CSV table of C-alpha atoms in Angstrom, one decimal:
chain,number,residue,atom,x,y,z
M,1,UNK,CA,58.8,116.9,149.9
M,2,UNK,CA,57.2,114.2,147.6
M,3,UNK,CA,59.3,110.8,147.0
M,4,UNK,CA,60.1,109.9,143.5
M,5,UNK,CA,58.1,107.6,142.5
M,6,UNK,CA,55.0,110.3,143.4
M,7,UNK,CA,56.7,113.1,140.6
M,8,UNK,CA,56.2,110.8,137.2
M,9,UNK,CA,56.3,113.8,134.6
M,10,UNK,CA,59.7,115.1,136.4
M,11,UNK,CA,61.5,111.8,135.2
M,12,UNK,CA,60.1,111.7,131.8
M,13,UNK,CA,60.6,115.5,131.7
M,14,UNK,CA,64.4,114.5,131.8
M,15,UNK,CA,64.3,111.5,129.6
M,16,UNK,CA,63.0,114.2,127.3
M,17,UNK,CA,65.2,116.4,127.4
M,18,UNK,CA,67.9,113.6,127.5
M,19,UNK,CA,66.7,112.5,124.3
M,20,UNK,CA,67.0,116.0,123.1
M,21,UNK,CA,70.6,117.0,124.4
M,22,UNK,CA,71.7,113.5,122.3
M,23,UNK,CA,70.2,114.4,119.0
M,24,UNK,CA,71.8,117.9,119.3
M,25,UNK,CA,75.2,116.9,120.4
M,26,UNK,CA,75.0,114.3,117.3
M,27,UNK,CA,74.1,117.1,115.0
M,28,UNK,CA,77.0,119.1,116.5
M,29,UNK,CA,79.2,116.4,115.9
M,30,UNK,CA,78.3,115.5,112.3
M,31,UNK,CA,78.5,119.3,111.2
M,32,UNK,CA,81.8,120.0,112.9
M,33,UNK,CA,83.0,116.7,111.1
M,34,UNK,CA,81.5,119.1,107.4
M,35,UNK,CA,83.1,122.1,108.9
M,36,UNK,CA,86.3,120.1,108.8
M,37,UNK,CA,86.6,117.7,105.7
M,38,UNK,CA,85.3,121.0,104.0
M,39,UNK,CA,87.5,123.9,105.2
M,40,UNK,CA,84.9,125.6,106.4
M,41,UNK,CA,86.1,125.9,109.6
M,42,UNK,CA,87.4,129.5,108.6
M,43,UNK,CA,84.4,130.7,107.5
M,44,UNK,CA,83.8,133.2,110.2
M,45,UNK,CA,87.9,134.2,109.7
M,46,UNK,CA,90.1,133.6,112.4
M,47,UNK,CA,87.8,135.0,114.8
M,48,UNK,CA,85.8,133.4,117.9
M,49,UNK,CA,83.2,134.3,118.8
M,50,UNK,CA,82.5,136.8,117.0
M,51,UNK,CA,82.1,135.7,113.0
M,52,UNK,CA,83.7,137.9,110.2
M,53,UNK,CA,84.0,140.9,112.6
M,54,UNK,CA,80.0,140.9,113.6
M,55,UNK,CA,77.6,138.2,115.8
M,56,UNK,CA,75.7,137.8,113.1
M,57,UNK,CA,77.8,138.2,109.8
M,58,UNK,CA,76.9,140.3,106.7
M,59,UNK,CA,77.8,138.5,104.3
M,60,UNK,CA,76.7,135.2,103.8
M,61,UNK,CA,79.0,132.0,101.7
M,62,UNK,CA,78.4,128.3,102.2
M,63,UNK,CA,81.3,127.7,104.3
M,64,UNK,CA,80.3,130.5,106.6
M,65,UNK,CA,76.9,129.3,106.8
M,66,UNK,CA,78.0,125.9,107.4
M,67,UNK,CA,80.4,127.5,110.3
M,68,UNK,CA,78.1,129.9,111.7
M,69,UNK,CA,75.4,126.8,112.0
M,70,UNK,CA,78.1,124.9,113.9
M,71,UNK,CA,78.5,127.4,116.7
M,72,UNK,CA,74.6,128.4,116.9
M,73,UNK,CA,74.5,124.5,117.7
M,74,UNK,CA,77.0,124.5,119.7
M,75,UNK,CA,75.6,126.8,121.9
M,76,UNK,CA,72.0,125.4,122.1
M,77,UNK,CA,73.5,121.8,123.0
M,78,UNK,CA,75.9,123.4,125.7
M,79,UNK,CA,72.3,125.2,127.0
M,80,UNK,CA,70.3,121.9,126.4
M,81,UNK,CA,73.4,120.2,128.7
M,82,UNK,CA,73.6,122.5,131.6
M,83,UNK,CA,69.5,122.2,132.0
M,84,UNK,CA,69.9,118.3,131.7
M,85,UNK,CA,72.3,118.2,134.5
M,86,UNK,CA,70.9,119.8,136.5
M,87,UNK,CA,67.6,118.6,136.4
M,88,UNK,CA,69.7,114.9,136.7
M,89,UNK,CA,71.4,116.8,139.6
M,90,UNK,CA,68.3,117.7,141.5
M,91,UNK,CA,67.0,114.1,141.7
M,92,UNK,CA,69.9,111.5,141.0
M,93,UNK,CA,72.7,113.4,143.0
M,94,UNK,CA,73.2,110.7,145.4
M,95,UNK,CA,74.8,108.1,142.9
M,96,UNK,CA,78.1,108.0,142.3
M,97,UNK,CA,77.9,107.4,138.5
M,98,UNK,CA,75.3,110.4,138.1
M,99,UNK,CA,77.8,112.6,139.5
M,100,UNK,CA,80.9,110.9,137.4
M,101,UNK,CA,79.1,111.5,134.3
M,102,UNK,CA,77.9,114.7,134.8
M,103,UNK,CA,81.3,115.8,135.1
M,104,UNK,CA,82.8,113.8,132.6
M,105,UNK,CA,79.9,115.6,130.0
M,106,UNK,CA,80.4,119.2,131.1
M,107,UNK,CA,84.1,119.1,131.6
M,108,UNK,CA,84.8,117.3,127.9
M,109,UNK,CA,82.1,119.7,126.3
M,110,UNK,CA,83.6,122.8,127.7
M,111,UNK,CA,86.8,121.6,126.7
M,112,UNK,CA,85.8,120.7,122.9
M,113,UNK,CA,84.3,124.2,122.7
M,114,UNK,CA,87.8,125.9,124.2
M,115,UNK,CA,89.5,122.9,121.5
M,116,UNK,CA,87.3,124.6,118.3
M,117,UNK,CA,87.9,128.4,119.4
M,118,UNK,CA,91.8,127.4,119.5
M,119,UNK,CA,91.5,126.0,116.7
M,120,UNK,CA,89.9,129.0,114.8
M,121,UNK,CA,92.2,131.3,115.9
M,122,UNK,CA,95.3,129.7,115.7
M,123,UNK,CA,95.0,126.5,113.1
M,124,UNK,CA,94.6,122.8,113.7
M,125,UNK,CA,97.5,120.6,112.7
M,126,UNK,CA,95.9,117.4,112.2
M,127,UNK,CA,97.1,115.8,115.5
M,128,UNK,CA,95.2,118.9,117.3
M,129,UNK,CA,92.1,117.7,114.9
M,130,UNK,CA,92.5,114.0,115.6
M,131,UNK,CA,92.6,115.1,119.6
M,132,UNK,CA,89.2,117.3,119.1
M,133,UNK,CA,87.5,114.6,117.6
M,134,UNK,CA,88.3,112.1,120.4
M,135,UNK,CA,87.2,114.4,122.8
M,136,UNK,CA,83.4,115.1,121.0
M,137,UNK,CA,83.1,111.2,121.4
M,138,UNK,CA,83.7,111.1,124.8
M,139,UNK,CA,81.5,114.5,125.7
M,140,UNK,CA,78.6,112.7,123.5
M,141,UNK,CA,79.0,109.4,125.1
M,142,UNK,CA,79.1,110.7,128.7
M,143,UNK,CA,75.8,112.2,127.9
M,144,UNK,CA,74.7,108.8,126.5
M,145,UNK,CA,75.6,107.1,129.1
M,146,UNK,CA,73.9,109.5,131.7
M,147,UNK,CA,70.5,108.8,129.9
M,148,UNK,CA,70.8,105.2,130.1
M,149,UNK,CA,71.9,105.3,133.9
M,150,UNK,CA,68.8,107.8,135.2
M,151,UNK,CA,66.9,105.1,133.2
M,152,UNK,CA,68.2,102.1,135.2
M,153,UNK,CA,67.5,104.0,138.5
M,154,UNK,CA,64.1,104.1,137.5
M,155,UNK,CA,63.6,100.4,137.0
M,156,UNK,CA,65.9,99.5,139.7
M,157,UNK,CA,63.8,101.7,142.4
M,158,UNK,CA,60.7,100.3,140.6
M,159,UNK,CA,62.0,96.5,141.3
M,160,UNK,CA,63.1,97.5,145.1
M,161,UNK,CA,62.7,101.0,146.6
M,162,UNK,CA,64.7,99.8,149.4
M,163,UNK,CA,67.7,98.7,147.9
M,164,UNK,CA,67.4,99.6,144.3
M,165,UNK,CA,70.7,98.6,142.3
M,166,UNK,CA,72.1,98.5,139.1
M,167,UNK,CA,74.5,96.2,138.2
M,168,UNK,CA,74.8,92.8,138.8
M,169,UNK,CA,78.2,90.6,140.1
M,170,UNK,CA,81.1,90.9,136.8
M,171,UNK,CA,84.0,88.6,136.7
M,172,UNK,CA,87.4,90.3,137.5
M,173,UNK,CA,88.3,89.3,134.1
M,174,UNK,CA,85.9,90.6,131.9
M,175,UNK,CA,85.9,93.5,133.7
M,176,UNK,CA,89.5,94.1,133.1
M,177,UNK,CA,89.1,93.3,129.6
M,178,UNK,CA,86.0,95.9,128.9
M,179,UNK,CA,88.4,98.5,130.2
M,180,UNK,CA,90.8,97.6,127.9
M,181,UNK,CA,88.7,97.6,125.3
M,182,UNK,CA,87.6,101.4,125.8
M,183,UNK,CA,91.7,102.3,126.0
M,184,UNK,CA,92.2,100.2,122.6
M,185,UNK,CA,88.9,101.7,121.0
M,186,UNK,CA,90.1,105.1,122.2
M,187,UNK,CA,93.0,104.6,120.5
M,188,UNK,CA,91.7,103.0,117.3
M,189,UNK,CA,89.9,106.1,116.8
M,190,UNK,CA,92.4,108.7,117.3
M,191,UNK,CA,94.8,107.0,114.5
M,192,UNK,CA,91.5,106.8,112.4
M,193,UNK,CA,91.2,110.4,112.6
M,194,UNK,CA,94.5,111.7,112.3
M,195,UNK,CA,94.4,109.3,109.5
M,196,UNK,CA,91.4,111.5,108.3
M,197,UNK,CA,92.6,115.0,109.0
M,198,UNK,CA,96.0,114.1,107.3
M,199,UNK,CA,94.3,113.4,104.1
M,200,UNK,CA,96.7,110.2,103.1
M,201,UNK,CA,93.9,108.1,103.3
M,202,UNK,CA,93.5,109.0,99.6
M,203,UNK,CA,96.6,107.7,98.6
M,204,UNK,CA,95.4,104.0,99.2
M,205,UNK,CA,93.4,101.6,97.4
M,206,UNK,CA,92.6,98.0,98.2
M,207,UNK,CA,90.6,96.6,101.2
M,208,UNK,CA,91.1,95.1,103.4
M,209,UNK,CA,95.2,95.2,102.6
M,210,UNK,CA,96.3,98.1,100.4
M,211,UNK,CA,97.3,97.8,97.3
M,212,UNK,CA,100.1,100.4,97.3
M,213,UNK,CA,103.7,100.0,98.0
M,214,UNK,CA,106.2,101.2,101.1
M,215,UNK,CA,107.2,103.7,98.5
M,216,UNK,CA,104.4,106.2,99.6
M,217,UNK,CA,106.2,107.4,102.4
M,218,UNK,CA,105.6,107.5,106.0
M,219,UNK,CA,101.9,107.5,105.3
M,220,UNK,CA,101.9,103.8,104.4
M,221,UNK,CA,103.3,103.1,107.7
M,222,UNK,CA,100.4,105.0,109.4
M,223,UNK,CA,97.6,103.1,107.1
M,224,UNK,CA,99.2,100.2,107.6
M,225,UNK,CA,98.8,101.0,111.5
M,226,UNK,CA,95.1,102.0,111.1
M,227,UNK,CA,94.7,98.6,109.4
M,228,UNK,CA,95.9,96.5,112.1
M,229,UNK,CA,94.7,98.2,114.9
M,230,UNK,CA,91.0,98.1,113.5
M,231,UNK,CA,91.5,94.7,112.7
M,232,UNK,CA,93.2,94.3,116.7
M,233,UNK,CA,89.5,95.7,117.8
M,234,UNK,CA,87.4,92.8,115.9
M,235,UNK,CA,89.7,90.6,117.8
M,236,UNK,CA,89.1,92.1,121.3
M,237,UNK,CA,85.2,92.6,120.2
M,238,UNK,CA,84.9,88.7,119.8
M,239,UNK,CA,86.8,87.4,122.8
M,240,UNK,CA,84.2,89.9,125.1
M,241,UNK,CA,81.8,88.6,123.6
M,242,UNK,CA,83.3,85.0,124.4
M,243,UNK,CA,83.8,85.5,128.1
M,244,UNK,CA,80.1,87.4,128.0
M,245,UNK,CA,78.7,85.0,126.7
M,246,UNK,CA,80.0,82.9,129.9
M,247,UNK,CA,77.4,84.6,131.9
M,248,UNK,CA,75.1,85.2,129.6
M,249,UNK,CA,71.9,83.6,131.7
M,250,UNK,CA,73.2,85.7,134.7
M,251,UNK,CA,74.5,89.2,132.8
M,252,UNK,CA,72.6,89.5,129.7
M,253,UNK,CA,73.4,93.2,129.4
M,254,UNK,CA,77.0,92.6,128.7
M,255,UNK,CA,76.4,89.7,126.7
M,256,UNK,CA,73.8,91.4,124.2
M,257,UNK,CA,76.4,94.5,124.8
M,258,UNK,CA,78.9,92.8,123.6
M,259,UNK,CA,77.4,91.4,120.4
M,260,UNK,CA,76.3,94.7,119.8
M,261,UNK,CA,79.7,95.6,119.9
M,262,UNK,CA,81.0,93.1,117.4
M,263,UNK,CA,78.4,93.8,115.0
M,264,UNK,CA,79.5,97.5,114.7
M,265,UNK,CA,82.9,96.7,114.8
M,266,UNK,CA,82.1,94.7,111.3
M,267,UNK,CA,79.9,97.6,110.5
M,268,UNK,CA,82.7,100.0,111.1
M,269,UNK,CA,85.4,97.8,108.5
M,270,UNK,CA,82.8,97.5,105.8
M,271,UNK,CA,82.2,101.4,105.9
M,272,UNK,CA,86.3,101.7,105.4
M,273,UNK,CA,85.3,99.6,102.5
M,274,UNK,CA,83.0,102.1,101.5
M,275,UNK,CA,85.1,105.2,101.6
M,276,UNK,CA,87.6,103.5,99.3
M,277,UNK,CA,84.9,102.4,96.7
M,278,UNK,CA,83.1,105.8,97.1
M,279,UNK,CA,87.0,107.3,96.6
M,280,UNK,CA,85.9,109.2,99.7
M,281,UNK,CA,82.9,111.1,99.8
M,282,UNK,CA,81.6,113.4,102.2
M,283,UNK,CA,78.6,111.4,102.7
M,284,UNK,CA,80.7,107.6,103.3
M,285,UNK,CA,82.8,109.7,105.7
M,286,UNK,CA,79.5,110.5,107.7
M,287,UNK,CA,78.5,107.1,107.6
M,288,UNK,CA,81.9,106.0,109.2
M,289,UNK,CA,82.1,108.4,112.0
M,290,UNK,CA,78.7,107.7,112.6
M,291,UNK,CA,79.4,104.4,113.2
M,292,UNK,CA,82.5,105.1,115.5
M,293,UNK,CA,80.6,107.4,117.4
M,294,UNK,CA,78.4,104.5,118.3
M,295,UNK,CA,80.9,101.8,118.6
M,296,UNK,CA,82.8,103.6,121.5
M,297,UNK,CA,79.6,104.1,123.0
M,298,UNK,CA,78.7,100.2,122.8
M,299,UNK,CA,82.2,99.8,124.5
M,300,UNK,CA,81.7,102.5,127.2
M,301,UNK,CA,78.1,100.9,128.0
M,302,UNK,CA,80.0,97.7,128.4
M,303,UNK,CA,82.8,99.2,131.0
M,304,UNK,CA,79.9,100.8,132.7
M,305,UNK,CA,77.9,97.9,133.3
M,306,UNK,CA,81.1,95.5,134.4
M,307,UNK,CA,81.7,98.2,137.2
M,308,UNK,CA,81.2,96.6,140.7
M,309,UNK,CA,78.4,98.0,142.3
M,310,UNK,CA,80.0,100.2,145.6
M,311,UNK,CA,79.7,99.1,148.6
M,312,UNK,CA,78.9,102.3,150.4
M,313,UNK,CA,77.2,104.8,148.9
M,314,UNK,CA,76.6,108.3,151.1
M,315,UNK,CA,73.6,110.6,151.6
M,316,UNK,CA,74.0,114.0,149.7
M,317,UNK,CA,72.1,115.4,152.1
M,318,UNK,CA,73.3,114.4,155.8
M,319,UNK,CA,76.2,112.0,154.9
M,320,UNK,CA,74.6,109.1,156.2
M,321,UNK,CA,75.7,105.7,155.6
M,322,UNK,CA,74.4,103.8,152.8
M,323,UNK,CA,72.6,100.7,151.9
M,324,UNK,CA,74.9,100.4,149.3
M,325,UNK,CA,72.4,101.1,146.7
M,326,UNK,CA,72.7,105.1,146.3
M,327,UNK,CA,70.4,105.6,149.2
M,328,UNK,CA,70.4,105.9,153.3
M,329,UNK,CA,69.7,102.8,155.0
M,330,UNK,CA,66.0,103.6,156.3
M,331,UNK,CA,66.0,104.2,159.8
M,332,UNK,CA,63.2,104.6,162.6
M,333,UNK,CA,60.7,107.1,160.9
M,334,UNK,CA,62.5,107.0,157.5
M,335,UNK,CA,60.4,105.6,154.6
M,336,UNK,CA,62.5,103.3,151.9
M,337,UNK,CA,61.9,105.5,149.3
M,338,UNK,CA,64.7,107.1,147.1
M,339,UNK,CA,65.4,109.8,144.6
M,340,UNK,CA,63.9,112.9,146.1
């Protein structure tokens, strides 16, 4: 069987097709967040799958084609995602995080889908909503975060075929902290969604404090949460970057990870600024999911890259011991390479 390094066009093949997957599962994301904030998420009734009684309906309004065009994308990225890991399976199965992520990407994609044809059939209170968008994050960043890590294979079995690897040493403390950060982040986002599906964003003006009074109800509490919290992340988001920026000659992933971090985490406040001076458009309320969407993923890239590499790694196919690296340790008539 040919080695890796001798089947070129089946890597970029799946970088392709990577690249792909993303840009659909972004689409799905963006038009189930219009489905929503426009109640079109009963435009096919309260049916699933089947739309207004038909697979293809008869009758055509803009929130059933905005509906319909969610599912048909829904089921193209779920077809684009099963092709992708497999292909990821055939020549990556041996590393740990290939396998992690493959499950973390089908397991949270099937489980959005089962979340949106629950949610047709019987309603969404906007806790259910909040819990359904926190889940599309995680099922687009696992993705993400596959396509970056077949990448770093690559270049690490380009550096060393022997004993490719892809992350360097991490300090116990940052580590710790980057996992915090995804947790906190995590969090962040679900209040800033159930903030969302509730609606009582509306009742607020004034950024970055609110200009309203306790009199507004329990809602004021809830802003007032979504507030602090967001202003809580900028804090975490700087000191990573501080104790990144320790090892910054050494790690400059998680240092320039990091800043990228903080950056969107300013990007992600000014776009709440927007929302308020745009008295909450459909189109600022893309913008500031988009941004979240990409901020969790700076954060998960961040806990990915402070994992310690393993120290054993085993062979998918004889359960060999490893070099540590993903790969069997070559033995007598065993060539170095990797990735077949």
């Amino acid at each position: 069987m040919p080695t890796f390094p001798q089947r070129p066009w089946l890597y970029r093949s799946t970088i392709i097709l990577a690249v792909l997957t993303l840009i659909t599962f972004l689409a799905v994301n963006t038009i189930g967040f219009v489905d929503t904030e426009t109640g079109s998420q009963f435009g096919c009734g309260h049916q699933w799958p089947l739309c207004n009684g038909a697979v293809i309906p008869q009758h055509w309004g803009v929130k059933t084609i905005i509906e319909f065009s969610h599912r048909g994308l829904v089921a193209l990225a779920t077809i684009l995602l099963l092709a992708l890991c497999a292909m990821v399976w055939v020549q990556y199965r041996k590393w740990i995080e290939v396998k992690v992520l493959i499950g973390f990407a089908i397991g949270f994609v099937f489980l959005e889908a089962a979340l949106g044809a629950l949610g047709v059939i019987f309603g969404d209170q906007p806790i259910e909503l909040a819990f359904h968008f926190g889940v599309s994050l995680v099922a687009f960043n696992a993705i993400l975060l596959l396509t970056l890590i077949i990448r770093y294979i690559r270049r690490s079995i380009e550096r060393n075929p022997d004993a490719p690897s892809l992350r360097g040493e991490t300090p116990r403390k940052l580590r710790v902290w980057t996992w915090v950060a995804v947790v906190y982040t995590y969090v962040a986002m679900y209040i800033g969604a159930y903030v969302a599906s509730t609606g009582d964003g509306h009742l607020f003006r004034g950024w970055p404090i609110p200009l309203e009074s306790p009199s507004v109800g329990p809602a004021f509490a809830v802003d007032w949460l979504h507030r602090s919290v967001a202003l809580g992340l900028l804090v975490l988001s700087i000191y990573l970057a501080i104790l990144a920026g320790r090892i910054r000659t050494r790690r400059p992933d998680l240092f320039f990870g990091s800043l990228t971090l903080v950056v969107l985490v300013c990007i992600q406040a000014l776009s709440g600024a927007l929302l308020l001076a745009t008295n909450f458009t459909l189109f600022s309320f893309l913008i500031h999911v988009t941004v979240v969407t990409f901020l969790f993923a700076a954060v998960c890239y961040l806990a990915m890259q402070a994992l310690p590499e393993p120290t054993r790694r085993w062979n998918a196919g004889g359960g060999s011991r490893s070099n540590g690296t993903g790969y069997s340790t070559p033995g007598k008539g065993q060539t170095g390479h990797a990735g077949n």
